Short mmCIF file of C-alpha atoms in Angstrom, two decimals:
data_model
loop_
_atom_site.label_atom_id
_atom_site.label_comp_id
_atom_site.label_asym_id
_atom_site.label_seq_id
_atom_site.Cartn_x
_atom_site.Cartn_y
_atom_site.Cartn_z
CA UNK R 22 -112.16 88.67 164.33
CA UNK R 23 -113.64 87.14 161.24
CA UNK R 24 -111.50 85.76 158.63
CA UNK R 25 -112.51 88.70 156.47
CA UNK R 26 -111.57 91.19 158.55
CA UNK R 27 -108.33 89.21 159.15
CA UNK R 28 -107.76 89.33 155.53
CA UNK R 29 -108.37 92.79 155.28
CA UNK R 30 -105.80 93.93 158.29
CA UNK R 31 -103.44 92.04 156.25
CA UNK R 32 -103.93 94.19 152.72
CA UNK R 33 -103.94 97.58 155.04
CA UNK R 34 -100.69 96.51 156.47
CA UNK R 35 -99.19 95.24 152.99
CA UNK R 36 -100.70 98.72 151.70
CA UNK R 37 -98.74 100.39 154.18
CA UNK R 38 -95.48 98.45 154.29
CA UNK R 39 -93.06 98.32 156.55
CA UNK R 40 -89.47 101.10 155.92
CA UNK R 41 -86.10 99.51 157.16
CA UNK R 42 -83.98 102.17 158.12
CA UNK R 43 -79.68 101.01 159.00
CA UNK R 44 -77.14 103.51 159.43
CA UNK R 45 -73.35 101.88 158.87
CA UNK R 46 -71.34 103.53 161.41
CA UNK R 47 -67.97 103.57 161.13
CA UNK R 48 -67.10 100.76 163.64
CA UNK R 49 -69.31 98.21 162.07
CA UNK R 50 -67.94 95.70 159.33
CA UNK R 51 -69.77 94.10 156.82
CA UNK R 52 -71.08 90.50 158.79
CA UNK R 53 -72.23 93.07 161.68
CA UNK R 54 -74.34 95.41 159.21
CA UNK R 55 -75.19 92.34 157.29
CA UNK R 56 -76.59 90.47 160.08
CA UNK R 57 -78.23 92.99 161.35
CA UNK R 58 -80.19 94.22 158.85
CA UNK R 59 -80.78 90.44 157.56
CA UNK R 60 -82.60 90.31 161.11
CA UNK R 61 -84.42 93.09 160.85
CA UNK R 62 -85.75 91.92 157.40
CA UNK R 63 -86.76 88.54 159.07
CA UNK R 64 -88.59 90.94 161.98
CA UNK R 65 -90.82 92.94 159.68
CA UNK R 66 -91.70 89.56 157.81
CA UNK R 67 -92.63 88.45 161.15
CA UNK R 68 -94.42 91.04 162.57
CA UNK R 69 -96.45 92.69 158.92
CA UNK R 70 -96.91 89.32 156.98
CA UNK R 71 -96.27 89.75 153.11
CA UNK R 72 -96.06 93.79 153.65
CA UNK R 73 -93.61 95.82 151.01
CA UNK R 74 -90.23 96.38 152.73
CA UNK R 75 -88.18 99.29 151.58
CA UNK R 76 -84.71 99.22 153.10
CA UNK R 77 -82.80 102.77 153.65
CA UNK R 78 -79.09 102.10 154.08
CA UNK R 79 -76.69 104.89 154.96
CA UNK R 80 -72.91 104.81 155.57
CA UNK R 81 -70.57 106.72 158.11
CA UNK R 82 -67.04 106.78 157.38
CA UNK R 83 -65.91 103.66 155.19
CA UNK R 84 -64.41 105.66 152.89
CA UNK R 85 -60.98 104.15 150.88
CA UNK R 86 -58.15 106.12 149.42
CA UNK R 87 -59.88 107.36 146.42
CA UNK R 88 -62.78 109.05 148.53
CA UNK R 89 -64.80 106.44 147.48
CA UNK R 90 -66.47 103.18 149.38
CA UNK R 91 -64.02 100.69 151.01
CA UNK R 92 -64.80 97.06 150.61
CA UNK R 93 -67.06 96.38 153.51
CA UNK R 94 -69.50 99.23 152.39
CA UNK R 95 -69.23 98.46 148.76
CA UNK R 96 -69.74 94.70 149.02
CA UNK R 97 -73.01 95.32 151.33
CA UNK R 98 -74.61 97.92 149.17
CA UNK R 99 -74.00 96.11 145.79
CA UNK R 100 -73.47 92.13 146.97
CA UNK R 101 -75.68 91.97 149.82
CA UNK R 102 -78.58 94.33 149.52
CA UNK R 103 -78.85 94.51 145.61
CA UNK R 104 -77.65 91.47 145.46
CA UNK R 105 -78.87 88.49 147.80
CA UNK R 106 -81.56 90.75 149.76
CA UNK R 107 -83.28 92.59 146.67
CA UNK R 108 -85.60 89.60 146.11
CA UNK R 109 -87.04 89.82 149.42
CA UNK R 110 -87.43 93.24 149.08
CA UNK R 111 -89.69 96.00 147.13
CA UNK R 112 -87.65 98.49 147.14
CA UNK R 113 -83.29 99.71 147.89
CA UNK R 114 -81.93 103.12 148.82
CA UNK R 115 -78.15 103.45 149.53
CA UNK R 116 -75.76 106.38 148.65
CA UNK R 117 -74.87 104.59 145.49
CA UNK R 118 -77.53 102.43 144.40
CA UNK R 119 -81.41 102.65 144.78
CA UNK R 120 -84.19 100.36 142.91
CA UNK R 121 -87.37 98.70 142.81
CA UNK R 122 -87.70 95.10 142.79
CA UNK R 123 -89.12 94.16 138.78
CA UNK R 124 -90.31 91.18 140.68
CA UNK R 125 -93.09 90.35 143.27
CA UNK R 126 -90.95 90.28 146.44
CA UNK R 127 -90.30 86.85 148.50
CA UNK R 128 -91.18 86.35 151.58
CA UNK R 129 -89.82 82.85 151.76
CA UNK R 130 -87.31 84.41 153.91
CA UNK R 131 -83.70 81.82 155.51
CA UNK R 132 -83.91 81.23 158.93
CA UNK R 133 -80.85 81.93 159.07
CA UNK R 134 -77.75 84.15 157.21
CA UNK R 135 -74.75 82.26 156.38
CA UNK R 136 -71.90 84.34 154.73
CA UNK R 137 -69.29 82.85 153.08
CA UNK R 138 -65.98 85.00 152.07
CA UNK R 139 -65.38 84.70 148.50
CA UNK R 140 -62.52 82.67 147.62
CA UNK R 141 -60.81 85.80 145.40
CA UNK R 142 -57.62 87.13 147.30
CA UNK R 143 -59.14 89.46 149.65
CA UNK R 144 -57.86 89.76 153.56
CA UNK R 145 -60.43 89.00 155.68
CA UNK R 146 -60.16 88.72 159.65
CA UNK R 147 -56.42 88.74 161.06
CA UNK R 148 -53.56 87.31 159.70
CA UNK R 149 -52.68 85.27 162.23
CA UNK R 150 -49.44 83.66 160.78
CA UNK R 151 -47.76 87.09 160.32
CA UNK R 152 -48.84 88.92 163.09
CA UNK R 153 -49.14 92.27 160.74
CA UNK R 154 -50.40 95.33 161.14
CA UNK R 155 -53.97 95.35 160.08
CA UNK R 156 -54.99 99.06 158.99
CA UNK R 157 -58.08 99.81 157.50
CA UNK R 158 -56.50 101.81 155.02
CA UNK R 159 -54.19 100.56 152.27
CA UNK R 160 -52.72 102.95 151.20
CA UNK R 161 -52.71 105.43 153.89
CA UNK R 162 -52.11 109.64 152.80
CA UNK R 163 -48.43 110.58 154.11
CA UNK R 164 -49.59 112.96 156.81
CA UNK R 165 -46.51 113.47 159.50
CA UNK R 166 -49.30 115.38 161.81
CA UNK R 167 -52.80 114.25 163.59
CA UNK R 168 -55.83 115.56 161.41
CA UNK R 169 -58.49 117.62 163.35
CA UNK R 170 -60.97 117.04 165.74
CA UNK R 171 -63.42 118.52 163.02
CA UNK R 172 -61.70 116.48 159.83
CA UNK R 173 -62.25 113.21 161.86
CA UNK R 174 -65.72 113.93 163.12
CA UNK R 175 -66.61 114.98 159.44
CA UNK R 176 -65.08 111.25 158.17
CA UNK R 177 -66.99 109.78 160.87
CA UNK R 178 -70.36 111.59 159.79
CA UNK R 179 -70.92 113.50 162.99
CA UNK R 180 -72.32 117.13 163.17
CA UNK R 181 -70.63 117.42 166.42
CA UNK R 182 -67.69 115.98 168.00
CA UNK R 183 -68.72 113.52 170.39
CA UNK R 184 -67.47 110.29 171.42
CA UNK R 185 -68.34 107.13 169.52
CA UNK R 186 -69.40 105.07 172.55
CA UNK R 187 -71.66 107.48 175.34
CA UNK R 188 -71.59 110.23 172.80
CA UNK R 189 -70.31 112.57 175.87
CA UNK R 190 -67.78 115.44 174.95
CA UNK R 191 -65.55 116.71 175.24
CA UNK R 192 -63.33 114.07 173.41
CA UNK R 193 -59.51 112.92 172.53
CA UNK R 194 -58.39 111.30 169.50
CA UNK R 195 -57.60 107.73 169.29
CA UNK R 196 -55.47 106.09 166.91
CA UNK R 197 -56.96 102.61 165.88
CA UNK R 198 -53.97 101.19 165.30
CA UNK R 199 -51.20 103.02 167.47
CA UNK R 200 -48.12 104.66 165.93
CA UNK R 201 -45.85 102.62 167.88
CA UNK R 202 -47.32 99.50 166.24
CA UNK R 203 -47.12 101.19 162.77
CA UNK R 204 -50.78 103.20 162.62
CA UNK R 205 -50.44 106.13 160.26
CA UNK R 206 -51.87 109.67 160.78
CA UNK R 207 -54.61 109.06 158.09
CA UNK R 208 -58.20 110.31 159.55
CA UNK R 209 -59.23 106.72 158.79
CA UNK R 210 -56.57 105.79 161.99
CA UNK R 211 -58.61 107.41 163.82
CA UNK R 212 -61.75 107.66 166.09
CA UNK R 213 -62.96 109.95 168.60
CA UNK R 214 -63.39 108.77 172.19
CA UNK R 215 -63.83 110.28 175.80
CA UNK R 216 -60.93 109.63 178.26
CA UNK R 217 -62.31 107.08 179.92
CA UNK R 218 -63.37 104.83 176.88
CA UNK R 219 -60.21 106.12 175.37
CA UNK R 220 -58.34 104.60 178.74
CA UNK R 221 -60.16 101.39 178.23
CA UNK R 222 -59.90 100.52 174.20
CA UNK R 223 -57.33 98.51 172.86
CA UNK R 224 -53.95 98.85 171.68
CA UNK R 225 -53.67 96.13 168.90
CA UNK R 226 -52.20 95.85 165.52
CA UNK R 227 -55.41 94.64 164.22
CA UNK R 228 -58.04 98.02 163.03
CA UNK R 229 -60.74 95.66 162.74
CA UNK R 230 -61.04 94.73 165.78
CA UNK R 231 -60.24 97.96 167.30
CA UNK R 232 -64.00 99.22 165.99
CA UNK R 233 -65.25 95.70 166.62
CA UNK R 234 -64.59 97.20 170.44
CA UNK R 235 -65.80 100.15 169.67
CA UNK R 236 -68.64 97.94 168.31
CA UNK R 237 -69.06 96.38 171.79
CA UNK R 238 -68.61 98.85 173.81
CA UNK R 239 -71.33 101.13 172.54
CA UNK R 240 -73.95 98.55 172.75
CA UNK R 241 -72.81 97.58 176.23
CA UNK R 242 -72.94 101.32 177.30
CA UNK R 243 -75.92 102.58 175.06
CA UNK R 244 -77.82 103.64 178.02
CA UNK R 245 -74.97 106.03 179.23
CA UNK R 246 -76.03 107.95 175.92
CA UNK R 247 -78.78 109.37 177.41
CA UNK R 248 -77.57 110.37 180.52
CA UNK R 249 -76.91 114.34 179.63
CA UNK R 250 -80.62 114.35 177.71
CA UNK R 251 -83.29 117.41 178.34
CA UNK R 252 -85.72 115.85 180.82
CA UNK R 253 -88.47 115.15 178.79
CA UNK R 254 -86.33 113.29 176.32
CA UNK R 255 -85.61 111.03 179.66
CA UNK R 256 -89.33 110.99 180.42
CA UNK R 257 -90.18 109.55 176.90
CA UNK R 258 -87.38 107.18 176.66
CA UNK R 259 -88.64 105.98 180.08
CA UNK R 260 -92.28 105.80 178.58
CA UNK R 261 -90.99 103.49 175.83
CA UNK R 262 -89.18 101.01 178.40
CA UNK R 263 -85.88 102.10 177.37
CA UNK R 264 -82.88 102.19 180.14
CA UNK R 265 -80.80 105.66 180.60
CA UNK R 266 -78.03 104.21 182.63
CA UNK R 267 -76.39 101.38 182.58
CA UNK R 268 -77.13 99.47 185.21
CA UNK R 269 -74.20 99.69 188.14
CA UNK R 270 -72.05 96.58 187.99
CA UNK R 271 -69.55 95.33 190.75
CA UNK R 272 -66.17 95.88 189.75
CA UNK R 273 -64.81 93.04 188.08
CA UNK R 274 -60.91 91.90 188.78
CA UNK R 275 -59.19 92.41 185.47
CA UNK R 276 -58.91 88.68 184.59
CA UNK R 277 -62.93 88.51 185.17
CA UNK R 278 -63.02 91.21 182.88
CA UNK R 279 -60.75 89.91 180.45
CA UNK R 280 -62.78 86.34 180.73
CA UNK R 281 -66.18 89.17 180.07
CA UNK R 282 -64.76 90.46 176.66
CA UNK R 283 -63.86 86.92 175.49
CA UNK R 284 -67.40 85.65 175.95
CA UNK R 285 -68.78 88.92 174.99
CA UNK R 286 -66.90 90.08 172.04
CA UNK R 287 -65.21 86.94 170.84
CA UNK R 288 -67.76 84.56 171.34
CA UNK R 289 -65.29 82.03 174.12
CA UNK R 290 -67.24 79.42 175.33
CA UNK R 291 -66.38 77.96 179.25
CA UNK R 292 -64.96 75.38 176.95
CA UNK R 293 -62.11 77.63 175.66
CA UNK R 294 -61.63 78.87 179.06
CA UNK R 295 -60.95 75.43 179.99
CA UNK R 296 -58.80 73.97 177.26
CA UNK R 297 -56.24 71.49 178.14
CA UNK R 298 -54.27 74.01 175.59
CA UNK R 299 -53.56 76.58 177.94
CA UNK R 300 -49.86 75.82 178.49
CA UNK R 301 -49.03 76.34 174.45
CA UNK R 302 -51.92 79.39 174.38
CA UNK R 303 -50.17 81.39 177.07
CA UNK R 304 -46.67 80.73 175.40
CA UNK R 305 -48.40 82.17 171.89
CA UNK R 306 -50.26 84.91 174.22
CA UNK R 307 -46.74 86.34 175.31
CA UNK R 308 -45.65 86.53 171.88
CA UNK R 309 -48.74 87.95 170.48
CA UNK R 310 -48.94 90.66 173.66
CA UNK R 311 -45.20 91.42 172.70
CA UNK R 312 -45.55 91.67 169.20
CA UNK R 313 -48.62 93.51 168.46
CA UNK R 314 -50.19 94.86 171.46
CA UNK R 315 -48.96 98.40 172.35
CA UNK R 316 -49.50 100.57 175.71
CA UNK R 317 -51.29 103.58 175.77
CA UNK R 318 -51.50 106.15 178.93
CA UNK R 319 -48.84 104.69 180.37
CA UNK R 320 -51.30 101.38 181.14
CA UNK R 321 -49.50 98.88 182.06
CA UNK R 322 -52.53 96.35 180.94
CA UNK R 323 -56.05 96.67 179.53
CA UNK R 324 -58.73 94.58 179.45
CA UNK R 325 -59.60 95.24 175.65
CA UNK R 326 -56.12 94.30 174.35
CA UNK R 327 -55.05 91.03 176.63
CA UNK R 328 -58.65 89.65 175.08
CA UNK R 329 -57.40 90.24 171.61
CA UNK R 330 -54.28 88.68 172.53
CA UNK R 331 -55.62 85.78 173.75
CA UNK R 332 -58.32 85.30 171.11
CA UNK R 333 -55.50 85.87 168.69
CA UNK R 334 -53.14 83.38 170.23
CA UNK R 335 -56.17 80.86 170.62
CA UNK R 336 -56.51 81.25 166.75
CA UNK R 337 -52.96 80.67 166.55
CA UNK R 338 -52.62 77.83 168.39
CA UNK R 339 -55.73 76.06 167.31
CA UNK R 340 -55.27 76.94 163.48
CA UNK R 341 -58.33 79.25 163.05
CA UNK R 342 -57.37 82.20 161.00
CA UNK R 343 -61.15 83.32 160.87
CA UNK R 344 -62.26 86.69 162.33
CA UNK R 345 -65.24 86.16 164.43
CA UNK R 346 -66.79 88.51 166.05
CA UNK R 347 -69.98 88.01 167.26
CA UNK R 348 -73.22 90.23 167.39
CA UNK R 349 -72.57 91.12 171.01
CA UNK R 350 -75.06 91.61 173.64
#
């Protein structure tokens, strides 16, 4: 290919641009949206050189007592995507916000996206030193009964009722946090799961990282979601290289998959596995596991909740109050 042809690829694709589409489900916080969309960004840089970018964000659930946007979604529509991603941008759609960039959009775009919590009184991550509850809500409505099926699949932003990790019905409602560890019977408490991912997620005093599970667990079993399809939605999905099932996996003992979620989810490193610490973490462990870990089902243990425990007690022990959850799998 001549250079002028080359040059002339490039003005059809910058013609053309390139449309961003992120949909902020319910589960995911703001560093998760962020970070992904910040990637996809970087992608379409990469892949149509100096083409327009118009980013479409949408938002499931995140709503705060008002009826409005909690922080997470408010701070990534205004702070993030208005904010620090408009100049790389042409153009911003979100439920509250939408505009063109008055400027010629960058393309200079960071290798990499560091966020940094502002230093202005708001909780971010766990409190470790209090062992809390950590809702979601702040002021949660005084129901003394469990809202609907419908009411929390309409919070979620789901036509149907269908479970938030394989999508599979029918479904059971899950508190986040559980009423025995002070969750409230707001719809924001809640999510909708089948029985077995209902079985599996944890019972923790910590909302956040209830959905970060959630989080996790639907990436890890995306290609369950599939499973039920017509067959020529399988046929295509197998056209475009994309799994239906999840591949079949050994079963693990429960400290292996305890050890799974920590790398996984949490972001442990052999490293942490190995500490010399482990005589003070499994003292803190107990005392996080009896403090703010519940049972559910009559489950003696889960997976899902002795890896918070741990991660929390690690945290604990080590000083590092910091939520991180990485961008699993």
């Amino acid at each position: 290919m001549t250079k002028k042809a080359r040059q002339q690829t490039r003005k059809k694709k910058a013609q053309k641009g390139v449309a961003i589409y992120h949909d902020m489900k319910v589960y995911e916080n703001f560093e998760r949206t962020a970070l992904r969309i910040f990637e996809c960004v970087k992608q379409a840089e990469k892949d149509s050189p100096g083409a327009p970018r118009l980013l479409y964000i949408d938002i499931q659930g995140h709503k705060n007592e008002t009826g409005g946007y909690d922080h997470d979604a408010f701070e990534l529509m205004q702070d993030f995507a208005l904010g620090f991603l408009g100049d790389y941008l042409t153009e911003i759609r979100t439920p509250l916000y939408g505009a063109r960039n008055p400027r010629k959009q960058r393309n200079d775009i960071p290798d990499a996206l560091q966020i940094h919590h502002p230093d202005d009184g708001s909780k971010y991550g766990y409190d470790t030193g209090s062992l809390a509850i950590q809702p979601r809500e702040n002021q949660p409505a005084n129901r003394k009964t469990a809202p609907t099926v419908r009411a929390i699949s309409e919070y979620l932003g789901m036509d149907e009722a269908a479970c938030l990790v394989c999508w599979r019905r029918p479904v059971e409602r899950a508190h986040v946090v559980p009423t025995s560890l002070g969750g409230s019977m707001d719809v924001r408490n809640f999510a909708l799961l089948c029985r077995d991912h209902h079985a599996e997620a944890p019972d923790v005093a910590d909302a956040e990282s209830f959905w970060a599970w959630v989080d996790y667990a639907e990436l890890r079993d995306s290609p369950d979601k599939s499973a039920d399809a017509p067959e020529e939605v399988k046929e295509f999905l197998r056209k475009n290289n994309i799994r239906i099932r999840k591949e079949t996996r050994e079963p693990l003992s429960f400290f292996s998959a305890v050890k799974e979620e920590l790398k996984s989810l949490y972001g442990w490193t052999d490293s942490d596995l190995s500490s010399a610490a482990w005589p003070d973490l499994m003292d803190e462990f107990h005392r996080v596991l009896d403090t703010a870990t519940g049972r559910h089902f009559s489950i003696d243990k889960k997976a899902s909740t002795y890896a918070w425990a741990y991660d929390i007690a690690l945290r604990r022990v080590t000083g590092d109050a910091r939520r991180v959850v990485r961008d699993a799998l």
